[in-house]
Coordinates of C-alpha atoms and ligand atoms in Angstrom, one line a residue:
M29 CA -0.1 0.1 -0.1
N30 CA 1.5 3.6 -0.6
K31 CA 2.8 5.2 2.5
I32 CA 0.7 8.2 2.4
I33 CA -2.5 6.6 2.2
K34 CA -1.4 3.8 4.8
K35 CA -0.5 6.5 7.3
A36 CA -4.3 8.7 6.4
L37 CA -5.9 5.3 6.9
Q38 CA -3.8 4.8 10.3
L39 CA -3.7 8.6 11.8
H40 CA -6.4 10.7 9.6
E41 CA -3.4 13.2 9.3
L42 CA -1.8 14.4 6.5
T43 CA 0.6 17.6 5.8
K44 CA -0.2 19.5 2.8
S45 CA 2.6 18.4 1.0
E46 CA 1.3 14.8 1.2
I47 CA -2.0 16.4 0.4
I48 CA -0.9 17.4 -3.1
E49 CA 0.9 14.5 -3.8
L50 CA -2.7 12.8 -3.7
L51 CA -4.3 15.0 -5.4
K52 CA -1.6 15.1 -7.8
N53 CA -1.0 11.7 -8.4
D54 CA -3.5 10.2 -10.9
L55 CA -1.5 6.8 -10.5
L56 CA -2.9 6.0 -6.5
K57 CA -6.9 7.2 -7.4
N58 CA -8.6 4.0 -7.1
E59 CA -6.5 3.0 -3.9
L60 CA -7.4 6.2 -2.4
F61 CA -11.2 5.5 -3.2
L62 CA -11.2 2.1 -1.8
A63 CA -9.1 3.5 0.9
A64 CA -12.0 6.2 1.7
D65 CA -14.6 3.9 1.2
K66 CA -12.8 1.8 4.3
T67 CA -13.0 4.2 6.5
R68 CA -16.5 5.5 5.4
K69 CA -17.8 2.2 6.5
K70 CA -15.7 1.4 9.7
Y71 CA -16.9 5.5 11.3
V72 CA -20.0 5.7 9.3
G73 CA -21.4 2.8 8.1
D74 CA -23.5 1.1 5.6
E75 CA -26.3 3.3 6.4
I76 CA -27.0 6.3 3.5
H77 CA -29.0 9.4 5.6
L78 CA -31.5 10.9 3.1
R79 CA -32.0 14.2 3.1
G80 CA -35.0 16.2 1.9
L81 CA -34.3 19.4 -0.1
I82 CA -36.6 22.1 -0.2
E83 CA -35.3 25.6 -2.7
F84 CA -37.4 27.9 -1.2
S85 CA -36.1 30.9 -3.0
N86 CA -34.3 31.7 -6.0
I87 CA -33.7 35.8 -5.4
C88 CA -30.4 36.9 -5.1
R89 CA -28.6 39.5 -3.7
Q90 CA -25.1 38.2 -4.4
N91 CA -23.7 38.1 -7.5
C92 CA -21.4 35.1 -7.5
F93 CA -19.2 34.1 -10.9
Y94 CA -20.3 30.6 -11.1
C95 CA -23.6 30.9 -10.0
G96 CA -26.8 30.7 -12.3
I97 CA -28.9 31.9 -9.7
R98 CA -26.6 34.9 -9.3
Y99 CA -28.3 38.8 -9.3
E100 CA -27.0 40.3 -12.1
N101 CA -28.5 37.1 -14.3
K102 CA -31.9 38.3 -16.4
N103 CA -32.8 35.3 -18.0
I104 CA -34.2 33.0 -15.1
E105 CA -38.2 33.3 -13.6
R106 CA -37.3 34.3 -10.4
Y107 CA -39.9 32.8 -7.6
R108 CA -40.1 32.6 -4.1
L109 CA -42.5 30.3 -1.8
T110 CA -44.5 31.5 1.2
P111 CA -43.8 30.0 4.0
D112 CA -47.1 28.5 4.2
E113 CA -45.7 26.7 1.4
I114 CA -42.5 26.2 2.4
V115 CA -44.2 24.0 5.8
Q116 CA -46.3 22.6 3.9
Q117 CA -43.6 20.8 1.5
A118 CA -41.8 20.3 4.5
D119 CA -44.3 18.2 6.4
I120 CA -45.1 16.1 3.2
A121 CA -41.8 15.3 2.9
A122 CA -41.4 14.7 7.1
Q123 CA -44.8 12.3 6.4
E124 CA -43.1 10.5 3.4
G125 CA -40.5 9.6 6.0
Y126 CA -37.8 11.6 5.5
R127 CA -35.4 12.6 9.0
T128 CA -34.1 15.9 8.0
I129 CA -35.2 18.6 5.7
V130 CA -33.2 21.0 4.3
L131 CA -34.0 24.5 3.6
Q132 CA -32.0 25.9 0.8
S133 CA -32.5 29.6 -0.9
A134 CA -30.3 32.3 -2.2
E135 CA -29.4 35.4 -0.8
D136 CA -33.0 36.9 0.0
L137 CA -33.4 38.9 3.1
Y138 CA -37.1 38.8 2.4
F139 CA -36.5 35.7 4.8
T140 CA -35.9 37.7 7.7
S141 CA -35.0 35.7 10.7
E142 CA -38.1 36.0 12.1
V143 CA -40.0 34.8 9.3
L144 CA -37.7 31.9 8.8
A145 CA -37.6 30.8 13.2
D146 CA -41.9 30.6 11.8
V147 CA -41.2 28.5 9.5
I148 CA -38.5 26.1 11.4
K149 CA -40.9 25.9 14.2
K150 CA -43.7 24.7 12.0
I151 CA -41.6 22.0 10.6
K152 CA -40.2 21.2 13.8
K153 CA -43.8 20.0 14.4
N154 CA -42.9 17.0 12.7
D155 CA -40.1 14.7 14.2
V156 CA -37.4 16.0 11.9
A157 CA -33.7 17.2 12.2
V158 CA -33.2 21.1 10.2
T159 CA -31.1 21.9 8.0
L160 CA -30.4 25.3 6.6
S161 CA -28.1 26.7 3.5
I162 CA -29.5 30.7 3.1
G163 CA -26.3 32.2 2.7
E164 CA -24.6 34.8 4.9
R165 CA -26.6 36.2 8.0
S166 CA -25.2 38.3 11.3
Y167 CA -24.8 36.4 14.3
E168 CA -27.7 37.6 15.9
E169 CA -29.9 36.0 13.0
Y170 CA -28.0 32.7 13.3
K171 CA -28.8 32.8 17.2
I172 CA -32.7 33.4 16.8
L173 CA -32.7 30.8 14.1
K174 CA -30.6 28.1 16.0
E175 CA -33.1 28.8 19.1
A176 CA -36.2 28.2 16.6
G177 CA -34.9 25.1 16.2
A178 CA -32.5 24.2 13.4
D179 CA -29.8 21.5 13.7
R180 CA -27.9 21.9 11.2
F181 CA -26.7 25.0 8.5
L182 CA -24.2 24.3 5.3
L183 CA -22.1 27.3 4.5
R184 CA -19.2 26.3 2.2
I185 CA -16.3 28.6 1.6
E186 CA -16.1 27.6 -1.9
T187 CA -12.3 28.4 -2.3
T188 CA -9.5 29.1 0.6
D189 CA -7.5 31.1 -2.4
K190 CA -8.5 34.4 -0.9
D191 CA -7.8 36.2 -4.2
L192 CA -9.5 33.9 -6.0
Y193 CA -12.4 34.1 -3.8
K194 CA -12.2 38.2 -4.3
K195 CA -12.3 37.6 -7.9
L196 CA -15.6 35.4 -8.3
H197 CA -17.6 37.3 -5.4
P198 CA -17.8 40.7 -5.4
N199 CA -19.0 42.6 -2.3
M200 CA -18.5 39.9 -0.7
S201 CA -15.7 39.5 2.0
F202 CA -13.6 36.2 2.5
E203 CA -13.2 37.3 6.0
N204 CA -17.1 36.8 6.8
R205 CA -17.7 34.0 5.4
I206 CA -15.1 32.7 7.9
T207 CA -16.7 34.4 10.6
C208 CA -20.1 33.5 9.6
I209 CA -19.0 29.4 9.4
K210 CA -17.1 29.7 13.3
N211 CA -20.2 31.5 14.2
L212 CA -22.4 28.9 13.4
K213 CA -20.3 26.7 14.7
D214 CA -19.8 28.8 18.1
L215 CA -23.7 28.4 18.1
G216 CA -23.7 24.7 18.3
Y217 CA -25.3 24.3 14.9
E218 CA -23.9 21.0 12.8
T219 CA -21.9 22.7 10.7
G220 CA -21.0 22.1 7.1
T221 CA -19.3 23.8 4.5
G222 CA -17.2 22.4 1.3
C223 CA -15.8 24.0 -1.6
L224 CA -16.1 24.1 -5.7
V225 CA -13.6 22.4 -7.6
G226 CA -12.8 23.4 -11.1
L227 CA -12.4 26.9 -10.9
P228 CA -10.5 28.9 -12.8
G229 CA -7.0 29.7 -11.2
Q230 CA -7.7 26.9 -8.6
T231 CA -4.8 25.3 -8.0
I232 CA -3.9 21.7 -6.2
E233 CA -2.4 23.7 -3.0
S234 CA -5.7 25.5 -2.9
L235 CA -7.7 22.7 -2.9
A236 CA -5.4 21.0 -0.1
D237 CA -5.6 24.6 1.7
D238 CA -9.4 23.9 1.7
I239 CA -9.2 20.1 3.0
L240 CA -7.0 21.3 5.7
F241 CA -9.3 25.0 6.4
F242 CA -12.5 21.7 6.9
K243 CA -10.1 20.2 9.5
E244 CA -9.1 23.5 11.3
V245 CA -13.0 24.5 11.6
N246 CA -13.8 21.1 12.4
A247 CA -16.7 20.7 10.2
D248 CA -19.2 18.7 11.0
M249 CA -20.3 17.8 7.0
I250 CA -18.4 18.4 4.2
G251 CA -20.1 19.2 0.4
L252 CA -18.5 19.9 -1.9
G253 CA -18.3 19.3 -6.0
P254 CA -17.4 19.9 -9.5
L255 CA -18.3 23.3 -10.7
I256 CA -20.6 23.3 -13.8
P257 CA -20.4 26.3 -15.8
H258 CA -23.9 27.9 -16.5
K259 CA -24.1 30.1 -19.9
D260 CA -25.4 33.1 -18.2
T261 CA -23.0 34.0 -15.9
P262 CA -19.0 35.2 -16.5
L263 CA -17.7 31.0 -16.4
K264 CA -19.6 29.8 -19.2
D265 CA -16.7 28.8 -21.1
V266 CA -14.9 26.8 -18.2
N267 CA -14.0 23.3 -19.2
P268 CA -16.1 21.3 -16.6
N269 CA -13.7 18.8 -16.4
G270 CA -13.8 18.3 -11.9
F271 CA -15.3 15.5 -11.5
W272 CA -12.4 12.9 -10.8
L273 CA -10.8 15.6 -8.7
A274 CA -13.4 16.5 -6.6
L275 CA -14.0 12.4 -5.9
K276 CA -9.8 12.7 -5.1
V277 CA -10.9 15.9 -2.1
M278 CA -13.7 14.6 -1.3
A279 CA -12.0 11.3 -0.6
I280 CA -9.0 12.5 1.2
T281 CA -11.4 14.7 3.6
R282 CA -13.6 11.2 4.1
L283 CA -9.9 9.9 4.9
L284 CA -8.9 12.8 7.2
M285 CA -12.1 13.5 8.8
P286 CA -14.1 10.1 8.8
D287 CA -16.5 10.4 11.3
I288 CA -18.5 13.4 9.8
N289 CA -21.4 13.1 7.0
I290 CA -20.7 13.7 3.3
P291 CA -23.5 14.5 1.1
A292 CA -22.6 12.6 -3.1
T293 CA -23.8 16.1 -4.4
T294 CA -25.8 16.7 -7.5
A295 CA -23.2 18.2 -9.0
M296 CA -21.5 15.2 -9.1
E297 CA -24.1 13.1 -10.7
T298 CA -25.2 15.7 -13.3
I299 CA -21.1 15.8 -14.7
H300 CA -20.5 12.2 -14.6
P301 CA -23.1 9.5 -15.3
N302 CA -23.8 7.6 -12.0
G303 CA -21.9 10.0 -9.8
R304 CA -23.6 10.0 -7.2
F305 CA -23.0 6.0 -6.6
I306 CA -19.5 6.4 -7.4
A307 CA -19.2 9.2 -4.4
L308 CA -21.0 7.0 -2.0
Q309 CA -18.6 4.1 -3.2
C310 CA -15.9 6.9 -2.4
G311 CA -16.5 8.3 1.1
A312 CA -20.2 9.9 0.6
N313 CA -22.5 8.7 3.7
V314 CA -26.0 11.0 2.3
V315 CA -28.2 11.7 0.2
M316 CA -30.2 14.8 -0.9
P317 CA -33.4 14.3 -2.7
N318 CA -34.7 17.4 -4.1
V319 CA -38.2 17.2 -2.6
T320 CA -39.5 20.5 -3.7
D321 CA -42.7 21.1 -5.5
E322 CA -42.5 20.1 -9.5
Y323 CA -43.4 23.6 -10.4
H324 CA -40.6 25.4 -8.4
K325 CA -37.3 22.9 -8.8
N326 CA -36.3 23.2 -12.3
K327 CA -36.2 27.4 -11.6
Y328 CA -33.4 27.0 -9.5
E329 CA -30.9 27.0 -12.0
I330 CA -27.7 27.0 -9.8
Y331 CA -26.1 25.2 -12.6
P332 CA -27.9 23.7 -15.9
G333 CA -29.0 19.7 -16.2
K334 CA -29.4 19.5 -12.5
K335 CA -30.3 15.5 -12.0
S336 CA -32.5 14.5 -9.4
V337 CA -32.4 11.7 -7.3
D338 CA -33.9 8.3 -9.1
Y339 CA -36.0 6.8 -7.2
T340 CA -36.9 4.6 -9.0
K341 CA -35.9 0.9 -7.1
L342 CA -33.5 3.1 -4.8
E343 CA -33.4 1.3 -2.2
E344 CA -32.8 -1.9 -3.8
K345 CA -29.6 0.4 -5.8
F346 CA -28.2 0.8 -2.3
K347 CA -28.6 -2.4 -1.0
Q348 CA -26.6 -3.4 -4.4
I349 CA -23.6 -2.1 -3.5
G350 CA -24.0 -2.6 0.5
R351 CA -25.6 -0.3 1.4
T352 CA -29.5 0.6 3.6
I353 CA -31.7 3.4 4.1
S354 CA -31.5 4.7 7.4
K355 CA -34.6 5.5 9.4
N356 CA -32.2 8.2 12.3
K357 CA -31.8 11.5 12.1
G358 CA -27.7 11.1 10.7
F359 CA -26.3 13.7 13.3
R360 CA -22.4 13.3 12.8
Ligands
SAM421 N1 -27.1 31.0 -1.0 C1 -26.8 29.8 -0.3 C2 -25.5 29.8 0.0 O1 -24.2 30.7 -0.5 O2 -24.9 29.2 0.6 C3 -27.2 28.4 -0.5 C4 -27.6 28.3 -2.4 S1 -25.8 27.8 -2.8 C5 -26.4 28.6 -4.9 C6 -25.5 26.9 -2.2 C7 -24.2 25.9 -3.4 O3 -23.9 26.1 -5.1 C8 -22.8 27.2 -3.1 O4 -22.3 27.3 -2.0 C9 -21.8 26.5 -4.8 O5 -21.1 26.0 -4.5 C10 -22.6 25.8 -5.4 N2 -23.1 26.1 -6.6 C11 -23.3 27.8 -7.0 N3 -23.4 27.4 -8.5 C12 -22.5 26.3 -9.4 C13 -22.1 25.8 -10.4 N4 -22.5 26.5 -11.8 N5 -21.8 24.8 -10.4 C14 -21.5 23.6 -9.3 N6 -22.0 24.2 -8.4 C15 -22.5 25.2 -8.1

């Protein structure tokens, strides 16, 4: 066995140069994926946690260069579910058996913390965990949402390369993004972060820094995926070739953070046929089916061709790779 992979398997620690070696050396790819799968099995078992995702608004105040729902994109139809519609859709998902509801949106300040707190309280009448993914807010707002019953929060750092972050996120602050992640952790949220892989100008070294950042902030979940260019964004011409590299970043993350939750992301499935199942066999243990109503689902177009989870024989397909669907809330 390669000695870096052996070290990661035993100690769950690697230096930056060792991470870089794993990311660069394609000959180690299969051994890396096997080691990540073994670690996943040992620490978080064979259960897959399903999280029901509701995308409740695509109205955004931000202008991220890669994102199809960025403020400046005038070519999409904007929508916002009403608070009652969000609760209704969450109730249906809970009745269908989901034990976690993920409320995700663009950065839409119509949803004040008070409005969202009310939504969360109503959803929590079901026996479910609630995850939020609504972007940057103040410490006080995160506190109100936590007190209303939110359990988890996803806020990707996107990239730890500060200069690249600045170029891709006009009028946003890298320092504030980090403050937000730390505030969420301080407030007791199970905190998720992650990165985009395949950004123009992104280096292998900075991806190694991303992984070390995940560990440094002791993230409870890591969601990462390849960049998929959207035609109405400044990154429309980028070559979408981040799948294998994203998978490697994910596998190394599993090796270094063995007990966290890692979703097999929709971006992986969208960019590669069977990408979700491949990810589940390279370290991932979470799947996030989109439970937003059919009318609004396709309007949350952060990138084109978003691949829904195919429910046909899902349980059977999981079984084929030795996995079962979890019946619990799946905390870290
Ligand atoms: N507004 C919230 C936030 O900023 O955290 C949540 C919604 S945001 C659209 C969710 C994630 O989508 C981002 O963290 C980003 O990594 C991902 N994303 C956006 N555009 C993408 C693209 N073109 N390809 C792949 N992922 C993308």
